[in-house]
Short mmCIF file of C-alpha atoms in Angstrom, two decimals:
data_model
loop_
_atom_site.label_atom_id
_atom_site.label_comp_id
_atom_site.label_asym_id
_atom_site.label_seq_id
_atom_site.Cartn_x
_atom_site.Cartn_y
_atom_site.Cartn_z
CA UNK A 8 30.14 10.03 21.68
CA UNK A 9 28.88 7.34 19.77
CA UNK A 10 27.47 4.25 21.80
CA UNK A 11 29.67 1.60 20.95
CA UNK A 12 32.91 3.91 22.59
CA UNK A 13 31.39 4.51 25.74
CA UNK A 14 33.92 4.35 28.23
CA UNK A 15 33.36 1.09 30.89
CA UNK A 16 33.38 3.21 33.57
CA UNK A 17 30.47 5.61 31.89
CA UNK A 18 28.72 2.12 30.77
CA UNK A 19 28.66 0.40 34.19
CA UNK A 20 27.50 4.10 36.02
CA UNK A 21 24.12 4.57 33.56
CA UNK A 22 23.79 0.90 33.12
CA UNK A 23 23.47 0.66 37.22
CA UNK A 24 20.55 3.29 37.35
CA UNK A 25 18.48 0.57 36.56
CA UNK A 26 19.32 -1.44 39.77
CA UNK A 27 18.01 1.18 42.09
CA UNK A 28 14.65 0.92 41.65
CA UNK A 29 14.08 3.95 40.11
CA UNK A 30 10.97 4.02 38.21
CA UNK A 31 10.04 6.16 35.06
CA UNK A 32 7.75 8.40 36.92
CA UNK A 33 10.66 8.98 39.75
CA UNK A 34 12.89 9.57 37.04
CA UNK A 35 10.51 12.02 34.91
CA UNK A 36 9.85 14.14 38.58
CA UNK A 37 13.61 14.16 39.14
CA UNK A 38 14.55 15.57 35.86
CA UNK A 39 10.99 18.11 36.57
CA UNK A 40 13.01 19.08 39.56
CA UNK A 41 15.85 19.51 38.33
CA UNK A 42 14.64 21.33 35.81
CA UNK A 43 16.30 19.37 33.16
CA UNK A 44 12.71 17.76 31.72
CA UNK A 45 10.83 20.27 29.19
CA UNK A 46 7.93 19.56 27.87
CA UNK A 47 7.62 17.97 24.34
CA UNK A 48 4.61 17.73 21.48
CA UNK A 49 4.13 14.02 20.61
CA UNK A 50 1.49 11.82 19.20
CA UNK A 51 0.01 8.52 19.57
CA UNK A 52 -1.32 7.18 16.48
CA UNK A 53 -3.65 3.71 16.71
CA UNK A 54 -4.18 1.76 13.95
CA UNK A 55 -7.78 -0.26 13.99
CA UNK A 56 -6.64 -2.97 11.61
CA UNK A 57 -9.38 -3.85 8.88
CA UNK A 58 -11.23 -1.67 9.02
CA UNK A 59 -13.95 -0.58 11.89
CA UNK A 60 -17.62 -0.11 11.11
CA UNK A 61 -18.48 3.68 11.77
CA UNK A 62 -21.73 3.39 11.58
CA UNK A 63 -21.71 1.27 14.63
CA UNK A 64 -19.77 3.52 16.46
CA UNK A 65 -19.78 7.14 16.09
CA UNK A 66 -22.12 7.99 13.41
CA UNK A 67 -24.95 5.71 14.40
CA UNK A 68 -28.10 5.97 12.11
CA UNK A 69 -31.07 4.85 14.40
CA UNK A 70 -33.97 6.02 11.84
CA UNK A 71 -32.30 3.93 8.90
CA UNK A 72 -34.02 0.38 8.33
CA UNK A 73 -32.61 -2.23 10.12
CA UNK A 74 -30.63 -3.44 8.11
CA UNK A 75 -28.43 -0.42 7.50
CA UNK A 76 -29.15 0.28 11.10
CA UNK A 77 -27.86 -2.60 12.75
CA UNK A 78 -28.67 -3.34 16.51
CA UNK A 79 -26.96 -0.61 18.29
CA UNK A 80 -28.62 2.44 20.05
CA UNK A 81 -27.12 5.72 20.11
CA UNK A 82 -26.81 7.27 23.71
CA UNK A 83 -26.32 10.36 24.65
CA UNK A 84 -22.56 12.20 25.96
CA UNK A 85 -21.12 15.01 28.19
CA UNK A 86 -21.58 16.89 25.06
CA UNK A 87 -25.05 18.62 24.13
CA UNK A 88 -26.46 16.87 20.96
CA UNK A 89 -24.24 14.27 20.55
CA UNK A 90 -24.53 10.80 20.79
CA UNK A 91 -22.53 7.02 20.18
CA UNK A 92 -22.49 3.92 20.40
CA UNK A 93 -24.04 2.48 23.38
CA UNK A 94 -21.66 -0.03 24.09
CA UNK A 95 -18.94 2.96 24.50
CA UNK A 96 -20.32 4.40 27.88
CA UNK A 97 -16.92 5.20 28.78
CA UNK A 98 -16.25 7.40 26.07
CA UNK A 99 -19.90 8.83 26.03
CA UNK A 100 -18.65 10.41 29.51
CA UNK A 101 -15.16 11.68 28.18
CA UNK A 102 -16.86 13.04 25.39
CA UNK A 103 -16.01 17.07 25.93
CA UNK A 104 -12.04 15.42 25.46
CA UNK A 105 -12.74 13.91 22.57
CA UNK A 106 -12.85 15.26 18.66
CA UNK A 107 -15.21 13.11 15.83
CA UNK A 108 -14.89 13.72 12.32
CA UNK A 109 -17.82 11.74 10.40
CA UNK A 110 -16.38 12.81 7.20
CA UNK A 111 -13.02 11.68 6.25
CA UNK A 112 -13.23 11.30 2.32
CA UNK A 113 -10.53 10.34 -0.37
CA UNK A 114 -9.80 6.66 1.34
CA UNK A 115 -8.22 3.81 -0.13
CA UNK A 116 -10.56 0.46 -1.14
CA UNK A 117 -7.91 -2.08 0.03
CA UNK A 118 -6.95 -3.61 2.76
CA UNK A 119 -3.78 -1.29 3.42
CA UNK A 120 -2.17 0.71 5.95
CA UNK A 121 -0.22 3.12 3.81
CA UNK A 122 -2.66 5.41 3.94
CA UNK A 123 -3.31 5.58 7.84
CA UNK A 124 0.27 5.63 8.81
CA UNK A 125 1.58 8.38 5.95
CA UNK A 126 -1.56 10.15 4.70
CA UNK A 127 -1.59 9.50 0.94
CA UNK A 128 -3.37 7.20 -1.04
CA UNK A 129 -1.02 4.13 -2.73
CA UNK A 130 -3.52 4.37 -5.92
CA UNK A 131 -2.01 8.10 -6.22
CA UNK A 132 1.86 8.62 -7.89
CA UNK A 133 4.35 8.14 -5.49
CA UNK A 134 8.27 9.71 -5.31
CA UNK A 135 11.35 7.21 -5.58
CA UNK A 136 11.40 4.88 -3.08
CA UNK A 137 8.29 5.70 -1.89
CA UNK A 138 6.68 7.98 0.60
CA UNK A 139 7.55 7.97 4.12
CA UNK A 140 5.49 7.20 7.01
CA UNK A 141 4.07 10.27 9.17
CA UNK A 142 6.84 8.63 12.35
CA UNK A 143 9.84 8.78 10.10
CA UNK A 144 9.22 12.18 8.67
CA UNK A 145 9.00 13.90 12.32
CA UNK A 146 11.79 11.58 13.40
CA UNK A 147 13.67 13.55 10.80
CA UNK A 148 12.66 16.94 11.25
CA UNK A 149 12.73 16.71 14.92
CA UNK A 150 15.04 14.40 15.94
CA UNK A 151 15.03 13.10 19.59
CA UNK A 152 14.58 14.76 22.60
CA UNK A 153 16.23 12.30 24.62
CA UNK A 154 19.53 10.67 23.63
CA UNK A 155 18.97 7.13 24.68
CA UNK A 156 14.97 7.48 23.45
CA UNK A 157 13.86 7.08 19.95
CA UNK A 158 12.25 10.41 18.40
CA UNK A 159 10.03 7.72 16.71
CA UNK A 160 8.63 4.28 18.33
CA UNK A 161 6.57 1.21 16.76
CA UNK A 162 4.38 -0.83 18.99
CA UNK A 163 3.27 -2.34 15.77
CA UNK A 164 2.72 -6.02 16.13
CA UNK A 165 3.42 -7.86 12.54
CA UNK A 166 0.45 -8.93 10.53
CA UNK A 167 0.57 -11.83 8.69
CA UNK A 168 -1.26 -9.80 6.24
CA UNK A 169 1.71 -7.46 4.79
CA UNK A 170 -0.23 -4.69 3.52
CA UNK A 171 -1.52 -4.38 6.84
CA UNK A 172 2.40 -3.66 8.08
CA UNK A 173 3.80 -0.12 8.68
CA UNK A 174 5.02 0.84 4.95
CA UNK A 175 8.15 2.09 6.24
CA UNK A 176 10.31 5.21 5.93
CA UNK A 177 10.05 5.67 2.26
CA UNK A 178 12.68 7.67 0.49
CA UNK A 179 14.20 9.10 3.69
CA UNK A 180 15.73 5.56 4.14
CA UNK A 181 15.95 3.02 6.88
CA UNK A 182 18.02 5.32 9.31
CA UNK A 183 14.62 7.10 9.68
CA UNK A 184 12.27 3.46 10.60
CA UNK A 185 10.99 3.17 13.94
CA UNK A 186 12.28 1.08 16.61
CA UNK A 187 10.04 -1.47 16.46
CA UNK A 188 9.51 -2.39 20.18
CA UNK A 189 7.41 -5.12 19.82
CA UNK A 190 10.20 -6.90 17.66
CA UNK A 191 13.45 -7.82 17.18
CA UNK A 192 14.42 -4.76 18.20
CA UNK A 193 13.37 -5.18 21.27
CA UNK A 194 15.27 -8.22 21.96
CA UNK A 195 18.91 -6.29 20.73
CA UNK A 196 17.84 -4.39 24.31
CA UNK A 197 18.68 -7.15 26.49
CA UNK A 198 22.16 -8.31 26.90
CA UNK A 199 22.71 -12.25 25.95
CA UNK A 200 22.87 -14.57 28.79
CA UNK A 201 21.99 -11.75 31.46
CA UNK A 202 18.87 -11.48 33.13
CA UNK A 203 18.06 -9.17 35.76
CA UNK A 204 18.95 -10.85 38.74
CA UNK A 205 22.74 -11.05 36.81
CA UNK A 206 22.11 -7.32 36.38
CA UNK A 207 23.80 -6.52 40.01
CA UNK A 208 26.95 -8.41 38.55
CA UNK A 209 28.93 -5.82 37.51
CA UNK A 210 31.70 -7.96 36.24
CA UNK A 211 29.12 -10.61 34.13
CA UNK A 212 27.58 -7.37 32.26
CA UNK A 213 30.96 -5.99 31.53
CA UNK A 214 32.05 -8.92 30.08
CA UNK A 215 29.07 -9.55 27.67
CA UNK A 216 28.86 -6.12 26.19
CA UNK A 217 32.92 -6.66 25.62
CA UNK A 218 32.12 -9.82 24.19
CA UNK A 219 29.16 -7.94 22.16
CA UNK A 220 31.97 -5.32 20.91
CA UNK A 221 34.13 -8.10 20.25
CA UNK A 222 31.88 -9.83 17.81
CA UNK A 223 30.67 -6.96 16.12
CA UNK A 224 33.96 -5.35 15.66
CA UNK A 225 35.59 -8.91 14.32
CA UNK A 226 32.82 -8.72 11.54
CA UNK A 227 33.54 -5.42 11.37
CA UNK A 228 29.58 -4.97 11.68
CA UNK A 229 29.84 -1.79 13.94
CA UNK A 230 31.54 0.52 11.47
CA UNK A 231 29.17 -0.93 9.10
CA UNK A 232 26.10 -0.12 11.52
CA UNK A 233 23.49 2.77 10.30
CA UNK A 234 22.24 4.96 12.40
CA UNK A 235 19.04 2.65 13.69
CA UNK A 236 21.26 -0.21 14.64
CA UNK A 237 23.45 2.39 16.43
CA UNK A 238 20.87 3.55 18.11
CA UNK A 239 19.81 -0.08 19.75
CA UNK A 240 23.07 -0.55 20.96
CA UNK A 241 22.82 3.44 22.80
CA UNK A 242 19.95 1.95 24.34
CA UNK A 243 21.97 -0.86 26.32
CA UNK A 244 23.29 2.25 28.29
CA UNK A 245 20.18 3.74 29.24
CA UNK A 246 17.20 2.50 32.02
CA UNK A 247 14.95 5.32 30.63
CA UNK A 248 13.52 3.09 27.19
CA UNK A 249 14.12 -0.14 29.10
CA UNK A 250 11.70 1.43 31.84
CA UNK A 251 8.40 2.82 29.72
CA UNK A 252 8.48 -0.17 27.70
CA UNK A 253 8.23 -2.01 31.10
CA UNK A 254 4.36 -1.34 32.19
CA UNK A 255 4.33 -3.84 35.27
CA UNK A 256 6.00 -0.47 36.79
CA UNK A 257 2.82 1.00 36.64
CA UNK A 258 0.32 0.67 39.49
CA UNK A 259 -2.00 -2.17 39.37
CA UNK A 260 -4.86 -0.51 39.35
CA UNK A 261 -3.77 2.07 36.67
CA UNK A 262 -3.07 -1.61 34.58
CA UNK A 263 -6.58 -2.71 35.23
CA UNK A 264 -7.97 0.63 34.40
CA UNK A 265 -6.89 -0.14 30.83
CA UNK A 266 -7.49 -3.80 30.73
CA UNK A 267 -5.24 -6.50 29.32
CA UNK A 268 -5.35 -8.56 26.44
CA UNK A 269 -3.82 -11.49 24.95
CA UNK A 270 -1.29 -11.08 22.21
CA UNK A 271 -1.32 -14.19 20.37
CA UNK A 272 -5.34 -13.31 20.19
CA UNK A 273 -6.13 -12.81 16.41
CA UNK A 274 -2.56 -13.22 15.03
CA UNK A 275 -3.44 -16.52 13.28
CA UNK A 276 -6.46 -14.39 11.01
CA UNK A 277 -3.60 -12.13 9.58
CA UNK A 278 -4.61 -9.07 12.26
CA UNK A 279 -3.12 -7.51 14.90
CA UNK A 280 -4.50 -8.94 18.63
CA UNK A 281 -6.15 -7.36 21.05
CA UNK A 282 -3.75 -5.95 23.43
CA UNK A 283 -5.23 -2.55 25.80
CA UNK A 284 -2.00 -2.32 27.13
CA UNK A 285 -0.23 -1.26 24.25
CA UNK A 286 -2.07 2.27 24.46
CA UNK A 287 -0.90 2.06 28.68
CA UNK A 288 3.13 1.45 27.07
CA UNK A 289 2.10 4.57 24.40
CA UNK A 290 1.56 6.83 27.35
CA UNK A 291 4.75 5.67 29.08
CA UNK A 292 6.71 6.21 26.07
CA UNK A 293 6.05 9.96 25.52
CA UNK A 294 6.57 10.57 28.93
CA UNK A 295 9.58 9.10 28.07
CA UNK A 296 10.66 11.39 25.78
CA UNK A 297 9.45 9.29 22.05
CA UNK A 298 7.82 12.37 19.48
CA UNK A 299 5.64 9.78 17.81
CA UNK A 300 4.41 6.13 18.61
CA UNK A 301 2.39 3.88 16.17
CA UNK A 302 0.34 0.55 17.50
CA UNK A 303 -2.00 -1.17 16.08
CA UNK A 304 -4.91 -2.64 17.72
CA UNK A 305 -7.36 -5.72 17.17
CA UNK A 306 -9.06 -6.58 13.90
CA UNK A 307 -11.87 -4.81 13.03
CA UNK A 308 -12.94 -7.26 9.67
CA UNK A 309 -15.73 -8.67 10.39
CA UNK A 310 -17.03 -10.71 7.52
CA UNK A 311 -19.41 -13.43 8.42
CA UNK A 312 -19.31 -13.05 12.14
CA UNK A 313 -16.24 -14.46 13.04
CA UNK A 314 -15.63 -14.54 17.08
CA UNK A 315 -12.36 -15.01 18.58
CA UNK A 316 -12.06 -18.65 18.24
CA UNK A 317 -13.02 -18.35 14.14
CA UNK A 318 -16.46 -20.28 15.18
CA UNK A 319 -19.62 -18.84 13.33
CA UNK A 320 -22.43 -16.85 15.18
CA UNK A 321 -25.73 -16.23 13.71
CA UNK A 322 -25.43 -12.40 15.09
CA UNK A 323 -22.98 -10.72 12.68
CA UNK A 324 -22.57 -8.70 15.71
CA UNK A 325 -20.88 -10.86 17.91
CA UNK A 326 -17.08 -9.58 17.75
CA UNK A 327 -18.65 -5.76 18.04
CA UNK A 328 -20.13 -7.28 21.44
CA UNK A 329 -16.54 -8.84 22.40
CA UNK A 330 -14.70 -5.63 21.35
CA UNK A 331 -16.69 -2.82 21.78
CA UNK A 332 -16.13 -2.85 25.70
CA UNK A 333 -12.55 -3.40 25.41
CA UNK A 334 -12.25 -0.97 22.92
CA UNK A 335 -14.06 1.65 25.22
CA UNK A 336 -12.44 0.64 28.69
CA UNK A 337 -8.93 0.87 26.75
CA UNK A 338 -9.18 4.04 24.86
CA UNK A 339 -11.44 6.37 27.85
CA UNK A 340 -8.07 5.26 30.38
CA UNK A 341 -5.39 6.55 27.66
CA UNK A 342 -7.57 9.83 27.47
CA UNK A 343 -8.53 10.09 31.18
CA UNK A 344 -4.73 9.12 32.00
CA UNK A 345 -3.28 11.96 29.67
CA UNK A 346 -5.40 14.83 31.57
CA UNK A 347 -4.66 13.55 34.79
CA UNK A 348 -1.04 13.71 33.95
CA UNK A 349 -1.07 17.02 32.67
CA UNK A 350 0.22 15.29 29.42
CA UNK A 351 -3.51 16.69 27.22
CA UNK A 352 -2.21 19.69 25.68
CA UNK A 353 1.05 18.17 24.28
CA UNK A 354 -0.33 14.69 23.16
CA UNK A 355 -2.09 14.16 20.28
CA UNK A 356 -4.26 10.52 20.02
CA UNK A 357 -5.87 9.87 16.73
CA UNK A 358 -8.11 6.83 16.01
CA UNK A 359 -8.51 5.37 12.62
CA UNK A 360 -8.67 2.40 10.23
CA UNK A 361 -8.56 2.36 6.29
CA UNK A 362 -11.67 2.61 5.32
CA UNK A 363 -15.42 2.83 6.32
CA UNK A 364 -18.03 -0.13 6.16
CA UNK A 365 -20.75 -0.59 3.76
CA UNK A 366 -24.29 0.83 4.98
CA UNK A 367 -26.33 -2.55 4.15
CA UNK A 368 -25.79 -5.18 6.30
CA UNK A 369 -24.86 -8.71 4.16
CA UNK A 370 -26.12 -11.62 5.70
CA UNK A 371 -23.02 -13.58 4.06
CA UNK A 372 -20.49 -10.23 4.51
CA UNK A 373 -21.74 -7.94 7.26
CA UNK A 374 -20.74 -4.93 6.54
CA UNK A 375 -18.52 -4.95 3.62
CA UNK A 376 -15.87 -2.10 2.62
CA UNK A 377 -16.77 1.56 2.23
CA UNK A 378 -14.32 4.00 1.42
CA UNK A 379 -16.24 6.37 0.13
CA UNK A 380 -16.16 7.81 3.59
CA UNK A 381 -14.40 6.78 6.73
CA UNK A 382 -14.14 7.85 10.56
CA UNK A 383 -11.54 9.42 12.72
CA UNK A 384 -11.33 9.76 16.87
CA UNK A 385 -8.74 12.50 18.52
CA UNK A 386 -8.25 13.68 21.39
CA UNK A 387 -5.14 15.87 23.45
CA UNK A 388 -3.15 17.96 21.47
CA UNK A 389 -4.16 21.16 22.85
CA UNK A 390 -7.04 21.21 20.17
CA UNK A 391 -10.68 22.38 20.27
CA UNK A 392 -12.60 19.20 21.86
CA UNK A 393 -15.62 18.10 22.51
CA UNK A 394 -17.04 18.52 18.87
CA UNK A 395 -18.66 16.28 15.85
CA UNK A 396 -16.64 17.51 12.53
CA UNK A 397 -18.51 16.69 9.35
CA UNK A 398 -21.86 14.22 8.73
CA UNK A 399 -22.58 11.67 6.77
CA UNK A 400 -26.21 11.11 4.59
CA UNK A 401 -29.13 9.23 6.21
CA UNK A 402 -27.04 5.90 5.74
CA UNK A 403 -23.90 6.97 6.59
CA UNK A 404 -22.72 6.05 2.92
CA UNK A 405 -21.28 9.63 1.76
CA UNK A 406 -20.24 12.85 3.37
CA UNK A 407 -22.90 15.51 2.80
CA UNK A 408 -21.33 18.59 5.03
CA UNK A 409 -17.50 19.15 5.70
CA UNK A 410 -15.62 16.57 4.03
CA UNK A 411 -12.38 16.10 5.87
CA UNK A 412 -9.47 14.86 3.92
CA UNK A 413 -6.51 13.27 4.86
CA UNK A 414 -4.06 15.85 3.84
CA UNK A 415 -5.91 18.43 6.74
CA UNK A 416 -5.62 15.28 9.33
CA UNK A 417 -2.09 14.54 8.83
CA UNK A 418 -1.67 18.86 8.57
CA UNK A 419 -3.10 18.96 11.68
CA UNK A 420 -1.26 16.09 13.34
CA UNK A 421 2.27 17.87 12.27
CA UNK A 422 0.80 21.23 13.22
CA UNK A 423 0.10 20.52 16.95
CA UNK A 424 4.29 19.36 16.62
CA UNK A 425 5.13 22.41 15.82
CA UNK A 426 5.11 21.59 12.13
CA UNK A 427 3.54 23.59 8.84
CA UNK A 428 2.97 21.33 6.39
CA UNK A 429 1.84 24.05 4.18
CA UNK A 430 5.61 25.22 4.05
CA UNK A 431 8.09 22.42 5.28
CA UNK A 432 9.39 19.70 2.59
CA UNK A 433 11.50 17.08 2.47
CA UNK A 434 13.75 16.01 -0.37
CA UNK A 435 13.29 12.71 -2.21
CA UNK A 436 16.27 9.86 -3.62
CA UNK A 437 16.52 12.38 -6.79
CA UNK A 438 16.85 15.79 -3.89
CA UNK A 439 13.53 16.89 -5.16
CA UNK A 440 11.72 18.55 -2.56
CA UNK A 441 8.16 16.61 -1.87
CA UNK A 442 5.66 18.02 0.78
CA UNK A 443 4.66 16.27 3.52
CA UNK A 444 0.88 15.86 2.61
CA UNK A 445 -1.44 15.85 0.02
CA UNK A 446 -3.35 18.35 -1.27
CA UNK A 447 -3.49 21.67 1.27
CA UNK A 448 -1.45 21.63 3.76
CA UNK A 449 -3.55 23.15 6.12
CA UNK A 450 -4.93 21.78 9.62
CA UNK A 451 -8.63 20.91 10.29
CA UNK A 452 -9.29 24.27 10.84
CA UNK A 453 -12.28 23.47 13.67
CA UNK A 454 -9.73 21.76 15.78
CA UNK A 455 -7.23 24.57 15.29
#
């Protein structure tokens, strides 16, 4: 039944779950008992926006001179022979859950996230209307696998910056974008004029969603609605996305195991801000029942040493010192939290930005763009952890053994959903068939 002619009676009894008190992780052992919950593949996919410097943090080169070196010391992990970043202690420990490759090749030179949320390179031909990103194209071969939960969710805060903005479902159309949490989608999730305390009111919430009908039907809007928009309004009659986007559910101490941030930090130098708790709302939102969610996190462009407050620092250095902790407190909880939650082998978490960083250190630039090889983090998924994949010359500058490309990451991301890129397609505007990554379609075959 479509949302929009949900009887009152149905509307009122889900819309009331809410008023209970039941919380997401009630709800999710319910449905366990019940046996009505089965377990779903999903991914998490975080965007480092700018650009991070991988030879400060996972392919450290401590013999190089100094200044290709940079300051950093490598330290040593849970896993034999392989070291990071010492200001990632957190990480060094969680190390036998985590996957590096040191060799991602064939990255764009601009700043651009096309390439990090859909796998191919905007300098390379594109179908009609464009290709669509990795969230859109699950959404559609997957669908949801909860009614009143999107198959495909966008913590994506907007960057002044557009290129730095999820490109968007491409040619399979805007019924296939994500609901964009963090937006104005978001806000179509709360009734007008009701808070929560009016949520006990049965008669006040009837009458705004009638007056909500009302309007849209007199502008005949709702027969006019695509599927996304129809899917916001099926939301109103469901708790369960109004509850994992809602982390002050969580225990405190689960909320300070990730660490908070402010999201207005960075927005006014075209970034995204630093916000930990997007990766906590992530982990709620798979639980949840959402196949993939997007965020992106912090700004990792560090020309000239710019701190948070845009003053200059001698120490090119200084936002790695602010962010690096963060960063590592953040990203060791979402990993941690996943195995304790049993959620390890059906959650995939990759880790990337658009490009590497230049091995010389500039004294006007600090390290400049690279992409003549970049860096990835994973972890979950079921895959074969605790591993370096690939290695990079004596300045980290080019890939000299197992060059990783794009096409196997994304392969490998649809793989662990129960996806074979080597053999699934989807057709373009003109009903061409077009495959969902470039090149092979084969998974990293060391993770595999």
């Amino acid at each position: 039944m479509p949302p929009h002619t949900l009887p009152r009676r149905g509307f009122l009894k889900i819309g009331a779950l809410g008023l209970g008190g039941l919380t997401l992780p009630n709800l999710l052992r319910a449905e366990a008992r019940a046996g009505t919950r089965t377990p779903h593949k999903s991914v998490i996919l975080i965007y480092l926006v700018g650009g991070p410097p991988h030879q400060d943090m996972f392919d450290l080169k401590p013999d190089a001179p100094k200044e290709i070196a940079g300051p950093w010391k490598p330290i040593p992990t849970n896993v034999t022979g392989v070291q990071i970043c010492e200001a990632f202690p957190l990480l060094a420990r969680n190390m036998d859950k985590l996957a590096i490759v040191r060799s991602l090749v064939g990255n764009q030179a601009d700043h651009d996230a096309i390439q990090v949320y859909n796998g191919h390179n905007p300098k390379k031909p594109t179908p009609p209307g464009g290709w669509p990103q990795f969230g859109s194209a699950v959404a559609k071969l997957q669908g949801p696998v909860h009614p009143s939960v999107p198959s495909y969710v966008s913590l994506c805060y907007t960057c002044t910056h557009g290129p730095y903005n999820e490109p968007g479902p491409g040619f399979l159309g805007q019924s296939l974008a994500p609901f964009r949490a963090m937006g104005r989608t978001r806000e179509d999730m709360t009734l007008r004029g009701v808070d929560v305390n009016q949520l006990a009111d049965r008669k006040t919430l009837l009458k705004q969603f009638d007056d909500m009908r009302r309007d849209a039907d007199t502008s005949g809007s709702v027969k006019a609605m695509d599927a996304f928009t129809e899917q916001a309004f099926g939301l109103l009659t469901s708790s369960k996305m109004a509850e994992a986007l809602d982390i002050s559910r969580e225990p405190v101490k689960v909320i300070e195991r990730y660490g908070t941030g402010d999201p207005k930090v960075f927005m006014d130098s075209n970034g995204a801000p630093r916000v930990p708790q997007s990766l906590l709302m992530a982990r709620r939102l798979v639980e949840a029942g959402a196949r993939v969610v997007t965020l992106n996190y912090s700004k990792w462009d560090w020309h000239g040493g710019m701190n948070a407050e845009g003053r200059k620092n001698n120490s090119i250095f200084l936002r790695e010192e602010e962010d690096f902790p963060v960063f590592d407190k953040c990203v060791s909880a979402l990993v941690e939290d996943l195995h304790d939650r049993g959620l390890d082998k059906d959650c995939t978490v990759v880790i990337m930005g658009e490009f590497g960083r230049t091995p010389k250190i500039s004294a006007q630039l600090g390290r400049d763009h690279w992409p003549n090889v970049n860096c990835a983090l994973l972890a979950g998924g079921g895959m074969k952890l605790g591993q370096v994949i690939g290695s990079t010359d004596r300045i980290a500058g080019e890939a000299v053994s197992r060059p990783v490309t794009f096409g196997e990451l994304f392969a490998t991301l649809y793989h662990n959903l129960g996806i074979d890129a080597d053999k699934v397609t989807l057709p373009d505007f003109t009903g061409r068939p077009q495959y969902l990554v470039e090149d092979s379609g084969a998974p990293i075959k060391e993770l595999i």
